[in-house]
């Protein structure tokens, strides 16, 4: 989760200038959001993030030179990476899983209503993953058929304490820190500490990857 003070700073990345312009116009007029930069491909996206230090990046997938998935992988390896929402017309199973494993915090289709996109920006800036309903269905199909992913996930989950596994299950169910604290009878501060330890132990970068691992390991 990024620490946001003031408007949420957003960079829009899409190789279509009309789409970039539409998204910029829509988001720049939304409450609590400021578009601070644009990019036409994944390579430019990395440069734009370095220049503008956004809180959230809206990232297309299929772009010339460097794809959105490759750019997401590069950005999420940064010491203080932005949250990334993949916004695309392509929602194949492969695209969904690759984007989430790369570290995207959200995956929405370009026909998502404008108000939903702005809500997603606010949500991922607050540390909550966002997936469109069709994307969630595709992800569940992938998990149900992934025997190899299941074995790998169970081995990694074995590194966690029982309490950390409880937190992983709750994240996989889409619960917020406040809801986890209530259900597991602990403080929000303790929940955040558990999440931080889980990310470090499992070499993950965000809650979406924790949720994906929980589904791969069939904890939820």
Short mmCIF file of C-alpha atoms in Angstrom, two decimals:
data_model
loop_
_atom_site.label_atom_id
_atom_site.label_comp_id
_atom_site.label_asym_id
_atom_site.label_seq_id
_atom_site.Cartn_x
_atom_site.Cartn_y
_atom_site.Cartn_z
CA UNK A 1 0.00 0.00 0.00
CA UNK A 2 1.26 3.46 -0.89
CA UNK A 3 1.23 6.30 1.63
CA UNK A 4 -0.97 9.00 0.07
CA UNK A 5 -1.24 12.58 1.27
CA UNK A 6 -3.35 14.88 -0.88
CA UNK A 7 -4.77 13.77 -4.25
CA UNK A 8 -3.84 10.31 -5.52
CA UNK A 9 -1.20 10.82 -8.22
CA UNK A 10 -1.85 8.74 -11.35
CA UNK A 11 0.13 7.93 -14.51
CA UNK A 12 -1.90 6.66 -17.49
CA UNK A 13 -0.15 4.18 -19.83
CA UNK A 14 -1.71 3.22 -23.19
CA UNK A 15 -0.39 3.14 -26.75
CA UNK A 16 -3.64 4.67 -28.09
CA UNK A 17 -3.52 8.47 -27.64
CA UNK A 18 -7.33 8.69 -27.75
CA UNK A 19 -7.66 6.18 -24.90
CA UNK A 20 -4.97 8.00 -22.89
CA UNK A 21 -6.75 11.30 -23.43
CA UNK A 22 -10.13 9.86 -22.43
CA UNK A 23 -8.76 8.27 -19.26
CA UNK A 24 -6.83 11.40 -18.33
CA UNK A 25 -9.88 13.62 -18.81
CA UNK A 26 -12.08 11.24 -16.82
CA UNK A 27 -9.71 10.72 -13.90
CA UNK A 28 -8.42 14.28 -13.65
CA UNK A 29 -11.96 15.39 -12.97
CA UNK A 30 -12.58 12.75 -10.31
CA UNK A 31 -12.55 13.70 -6.65
CA UNK A 32 -9.20 13.14 -4.94
CA UNK A 33 -7.31 12.09 -8.10
CA UNK A 34 -4.69 13.98 -10.16
CA UNK A 35 -3.22 12.63 -13.41
CA UNK A 36 0.45 13.65 -13.32
CA UNK A 37 1.78 11.89 -16.43
CA UNK A 38 1.14 9.73 -19.48
CA UNK A 39 3.12 7.08 -21.40
CA UNK A 40 2.68 5.26 -24.70
CA UNK A 41 4.43 1.96 -23.86
CA UNK A 42 6.00 0.03 -21.03
CA UNK A 43 9.42 1.60 -21.48
CA UNK A 44 7.97 5.11 -21.29
CA UNK A 45 5.92 3.99 -18.28
CA UNK A 46 9.05 3.28 -16.25
CA UNK A 47 10.50 6.67 -17.22
CA UNK A 48 7.22 8.43 -16.35
CA UNK A 49 7.12 6.77 -12.92
CA UNK A 50 10.68 7.87 -12.23
CA UNK A 51 9.82 11.42 -13.25
CA UNK A 52 6.42 11.83 -11.60
CA UNK A 53 6.49 9.34 -8.65
CA UNK A 54 2.79 8.43 -8.93
CA UNK A 55 0.80 6.51 -6.34
CA UNK A 56 -1.11 4.48 -8.97
CA UNK A 57 -0.43 3.50 -12.59
CA UNK A 58 -3.18 2.55 -15.04
CA UNK A 59 -1.40 0.08 -17.34
CA UNK A 60 -2.41 -1.31 -20.73
CA UNK A 61 -1.06 -4.80 -21.59
CA UNK A 62 -0.41 -4.97 -25.33
CA UNK A 63 1.89 -2.12 -26.29
CA UNK A 64 4.89 -1.76 -28.63
CA UNK A 65 8.47 -2.36 -27.48
CA UNK A 66 7.76 -3.17 -23.82
CA UNK A 67 4.48 -4.76 -22.72
CA UNK A 68 2.46 -3.69 -19.72
CA UNK A 69 3.22 -6.96 -17.93
CA UNK A 70 6.98 -6.50 -18.32
CA UNK A 71 6.69 -2.89 -17.15
CA UNK A 72 4.66 -4.03 -14.15
CA UNK A 73 7.36 -6.52 -13.18
CA UNK A 74 10.03 -3.82 -13.43
CA UNK A 75 8.06 -1.27 -11.44
CA UNK A 76 7.08 -3.65 -8.66
CA UNK A 77 10.75 -4.40 -8.03
CA UNK A 78 11.36 -0.75 -7.11
CA UNK A 79 11.98 0.12 -3.42
CA UNK A 80 8.76 2.21 -3.30
CA UNK A 81 6.67 0.95 -6.21
CA UNK A 82 3.33 2.45 -7.26
CA UNK A 83 0.19 0.35 -7.18
CA UNK A 84 -0.70 -0.86 -10.68
CA UNK A 85 -4.12 -1.42 -12.23
CA UNK A 86 -4.08 -3.30 -15.52
CA UNK A 87 -6.78 -1.80 -17.75
CA UNK A 88 -7.18 -3.70 -21.01
CA UNK A 89 -9.52 -5.10 -23.64
CA UNK A 90 -7.88 -8.54 -23.27
CA UNK A 91 -9.06 -10.70 -20.37
CA UNK A 92 -7.77 -14.15 -21.33
CA UNK A 93 -6.81 -16.47 -18.50
CA UNK A 94 -3.12 -16.11 -19.37
CA UNK A 95 -3.22 -12.32 -19.31
CA UNK A 96 -5.04 -12.25 -15.98
CA UNK A 97 -2.70 -14.63 -14.18
CA UNK A 98 0.50 -13.17 -15.66
CA UNK A 99 -0.52 -9.63 -14.69
CA UNK A 100 -1.38 -10.61 -11.12
CA UNK A 101 1.77 -12.67 -10.68
CA UNK A 102 3.77 -9.70 -12.01
CA UNK A 103 2.41 -7.64 -9.13
CA UNK A 104 -0.65 -5.81 -10.46
CA UNK A 105 -3.06 -4.77 -7.71
CA UNK A 106 -6.07 -4.68 -10.02
CA UNK A 107 -7.29 -5.92 -13.38
CA UNK A 108 -10.17 -4.14 -15.11
CA UNK A 109 -11.55 -4.18 -18.63
CA UNK A 110 -11.68 -0.99 -20.68
CA UNK A 111 -15.47 -1.14 -20.85
CA UNK A 112 -15.59 -0.71 -17.04
CA UNK A 113 -17.80 2.30 -16.14
CA UNK A 114 -15.79 5.49 -15.39
CA UNK A 115 -16.96 5.69 -11.79
CA UNK A 116 -15.78 2.12 -11.21
CA UNK A 117 -12.31 2.96 -12.54
CA UNK A 118 -11.98 5.96 -10.22
CA UNK A 119 -13.21 3.81 -7.30
CA UNK A 120 -10.55 1.23 -8.21
CA UNK A 121 -7.84 3.91 -8.09
CA UNK A 122 -8.91 4.88 -4.58
CA UNK A 123 -9.15 1.22 -3.51
CA UNK A 124 -5.69 0.10 -4.67
CA UNK A 125 -4.12 3.26 -3.21
CA UNK A 126 -5.61 2.12 0.11
CA UNK A 127 -4.15 -1.38 -0.30
CA UNK A 128 -7.24 -3.22 -1.54
CA UNK A 129 -6.98 -5.38 -4.70
CA UNK A 130 -9.59 -4.86 -7.42
CA UNK A 131 -10.74 -7.41 -10.00
CA UNK A 132 -13.66 -7.18 -12.42
CA UNK A 133 -16.23 -10.02 -12.07
CA UNK A 134 -15.24 -11.65 -15.37
CA UNK A 135 -11.59 -11.59 -14.35
CA UNK A 136 -12.40 -13.26 -11.02
CA UNK A 137 -14.23 -16.07 -12.84
CA UNK A 138 -11.26 -16.65 -15.12
CA UNK A 139 -8.88 -16.67 -12.16
CA UNK A 140 -10.97 -19.28 -10.38
CA UNK A 141 -10.92 -21.48 -13.48
CA UNK A 142 -7.14 -21.21 -13.63
CA UNK A 143 -6.77 -22.10 -9.96
CA UNK A 144 -9.14 -25.07 -10.22
CA UNK A 145 -7.03 -26.64 -12.98
CA UNK A 146 -3.52 -25.82 -11.75
CA UNK A 147 -2.07 -28.92 -10.05
CA UNK A 148 1.51 -27.69 -10.36
CA UNK A 149 0.60 -24.26 -8.95
CA UNK A 150 -1.18 -26.02 -6.07
CA UNK A 151 1.91 -28.00 -5.06
CA UNK A 152 4.14 -24.94 -5.24
CA UNK A 153 1.67 -22.84 -3.26
CA UNK A 154 1.32 -25.44 -0.50
CA UNK A 155 5.10 -25.62 -0.14
CA UNK A 156 5.39 -21.83 0.19
CA UNK A 157 2.44 -21.60 2.56
CA UNK A 158 4.19 -24.14 4.77
CA UNK A 159 6.69 -21.41 5.68
CA UNK A 160 3.99 -19.47 7.54
CA UNK A 161 2.84 -19.67 11.14
CA UNK A 162 -0.73 -20.73 11.85
CA UNK A 163 -1.73 -17.12 12.55
CA UNK A 164 -0.14 -15.92 9.33
CA UNK A 165 -2.07 -18.58 7.42
CA UNK A 166 -5.29 -17.28 9.02
CA UNK A 167 -4.44 -13.83 7.67
CA UNK A 168 -3.68 -15.28 4.23
CA UNK A 169 -7.08 -16.98 4.16
CA UNK A 170 -8.81 -13.72 5.10
CA UNK A 171 -6.93 -11.81 2.39
CA UNK A 172 -7.89 -14.50 -0.11
CA UNK A 173 -11.51 -13.92 0.88
CA UNK A 174 -11.09 -10.23 0.03
CA UNK A 175 -11.30 -8.87 3.57
CA UNK A 176 -9.85 -5.52 4.59
CA UNK A 177 -7.39 -5.08 7.47
CA UNK A 178 -10.21 -3.82 9.69
CA UNK A 179 -12.37 -6.86 8.90
CA UNK A 180 -9.45 -9.23 9.52
CA UNK A 181 -8.73 -7.54 12.84
CA UNK A 182 -12.36 -7.91 13.89
CA UNK A 183 -12.69 -11.55 12.83
CA UNK A 184 -9.32 -12.70 14.21
CA UNK A 185 -9.55 -10.62 17.39
CA UNK A 186 -6.39 -8.58 16.89
CA UNK A 187 -5.56 -4.93 16.32
CA UNK A 188 -5.28 -3.41 12.83
CA UNK A 189 -1.63 -2.67 13.63
CA UNK A 190 -1.03 -6.37 14.31
CA UNK A 191 -2.76 -7.32 11.06
CA UNK A 192 -0.52 -4.93 9.13
CA UNK A 193 2.53 -6.45 10.81
CA UNK A 194 1.40 -9.96 9.83
CA UNK A 195 0.82 -8.83 6.23
CA UNK A 196 4.30 -7.30 6.12
CA UNK A 197 5.88 -10.51 7.48
CA UNK A 198 3.93 -12.62 4.98
CA UNK A 199 5.10 -10.49 2.04
CA UNK A 200 8.71 -10.77 3.21
CA UNK A 201 8.60 -14.53 3.93
CA UNK A 202 6.98 -15.39 0.61
CA UNK A 203 8.90 -12.82 -1.48
CA UNK A 204 5.68 -11.16 -2.65
CA UNK A 205 4.96 -7.49 -3.34
CA UNK A 206 1.27 -6.93 -2.57
CA UNK A 207 -1.99 -8.33 -1.22
CA UNK A 208 -3.18 -9.45 -4.65
CA UNK A 209 -0.30 -11.91 -4.87
CA UNK A 210 -1.11 -13.16 -1.36
CA UNK A 211 -4.74 -13.71 -2.45
CA UNK A 212 -3.60 -15.53 -5.60
CA UNK A 213 -1.35 -17.81 -3.52
CA UNK A 214 -4.25 -18.53 -1.15
CA UNK A 215 -6.39 -19.60 -4.11
CA UNK A 216 -3.55 -21.60 -5.69
CA UNK A 217 -3.13 -23.44 -2.37
CA UNK A 218 -6.92 -23.88 -2.12
CA UNK A 219 -7.12 -22.25 1.28
CA UNK A 220 -10.24 -20.44 0.02
#
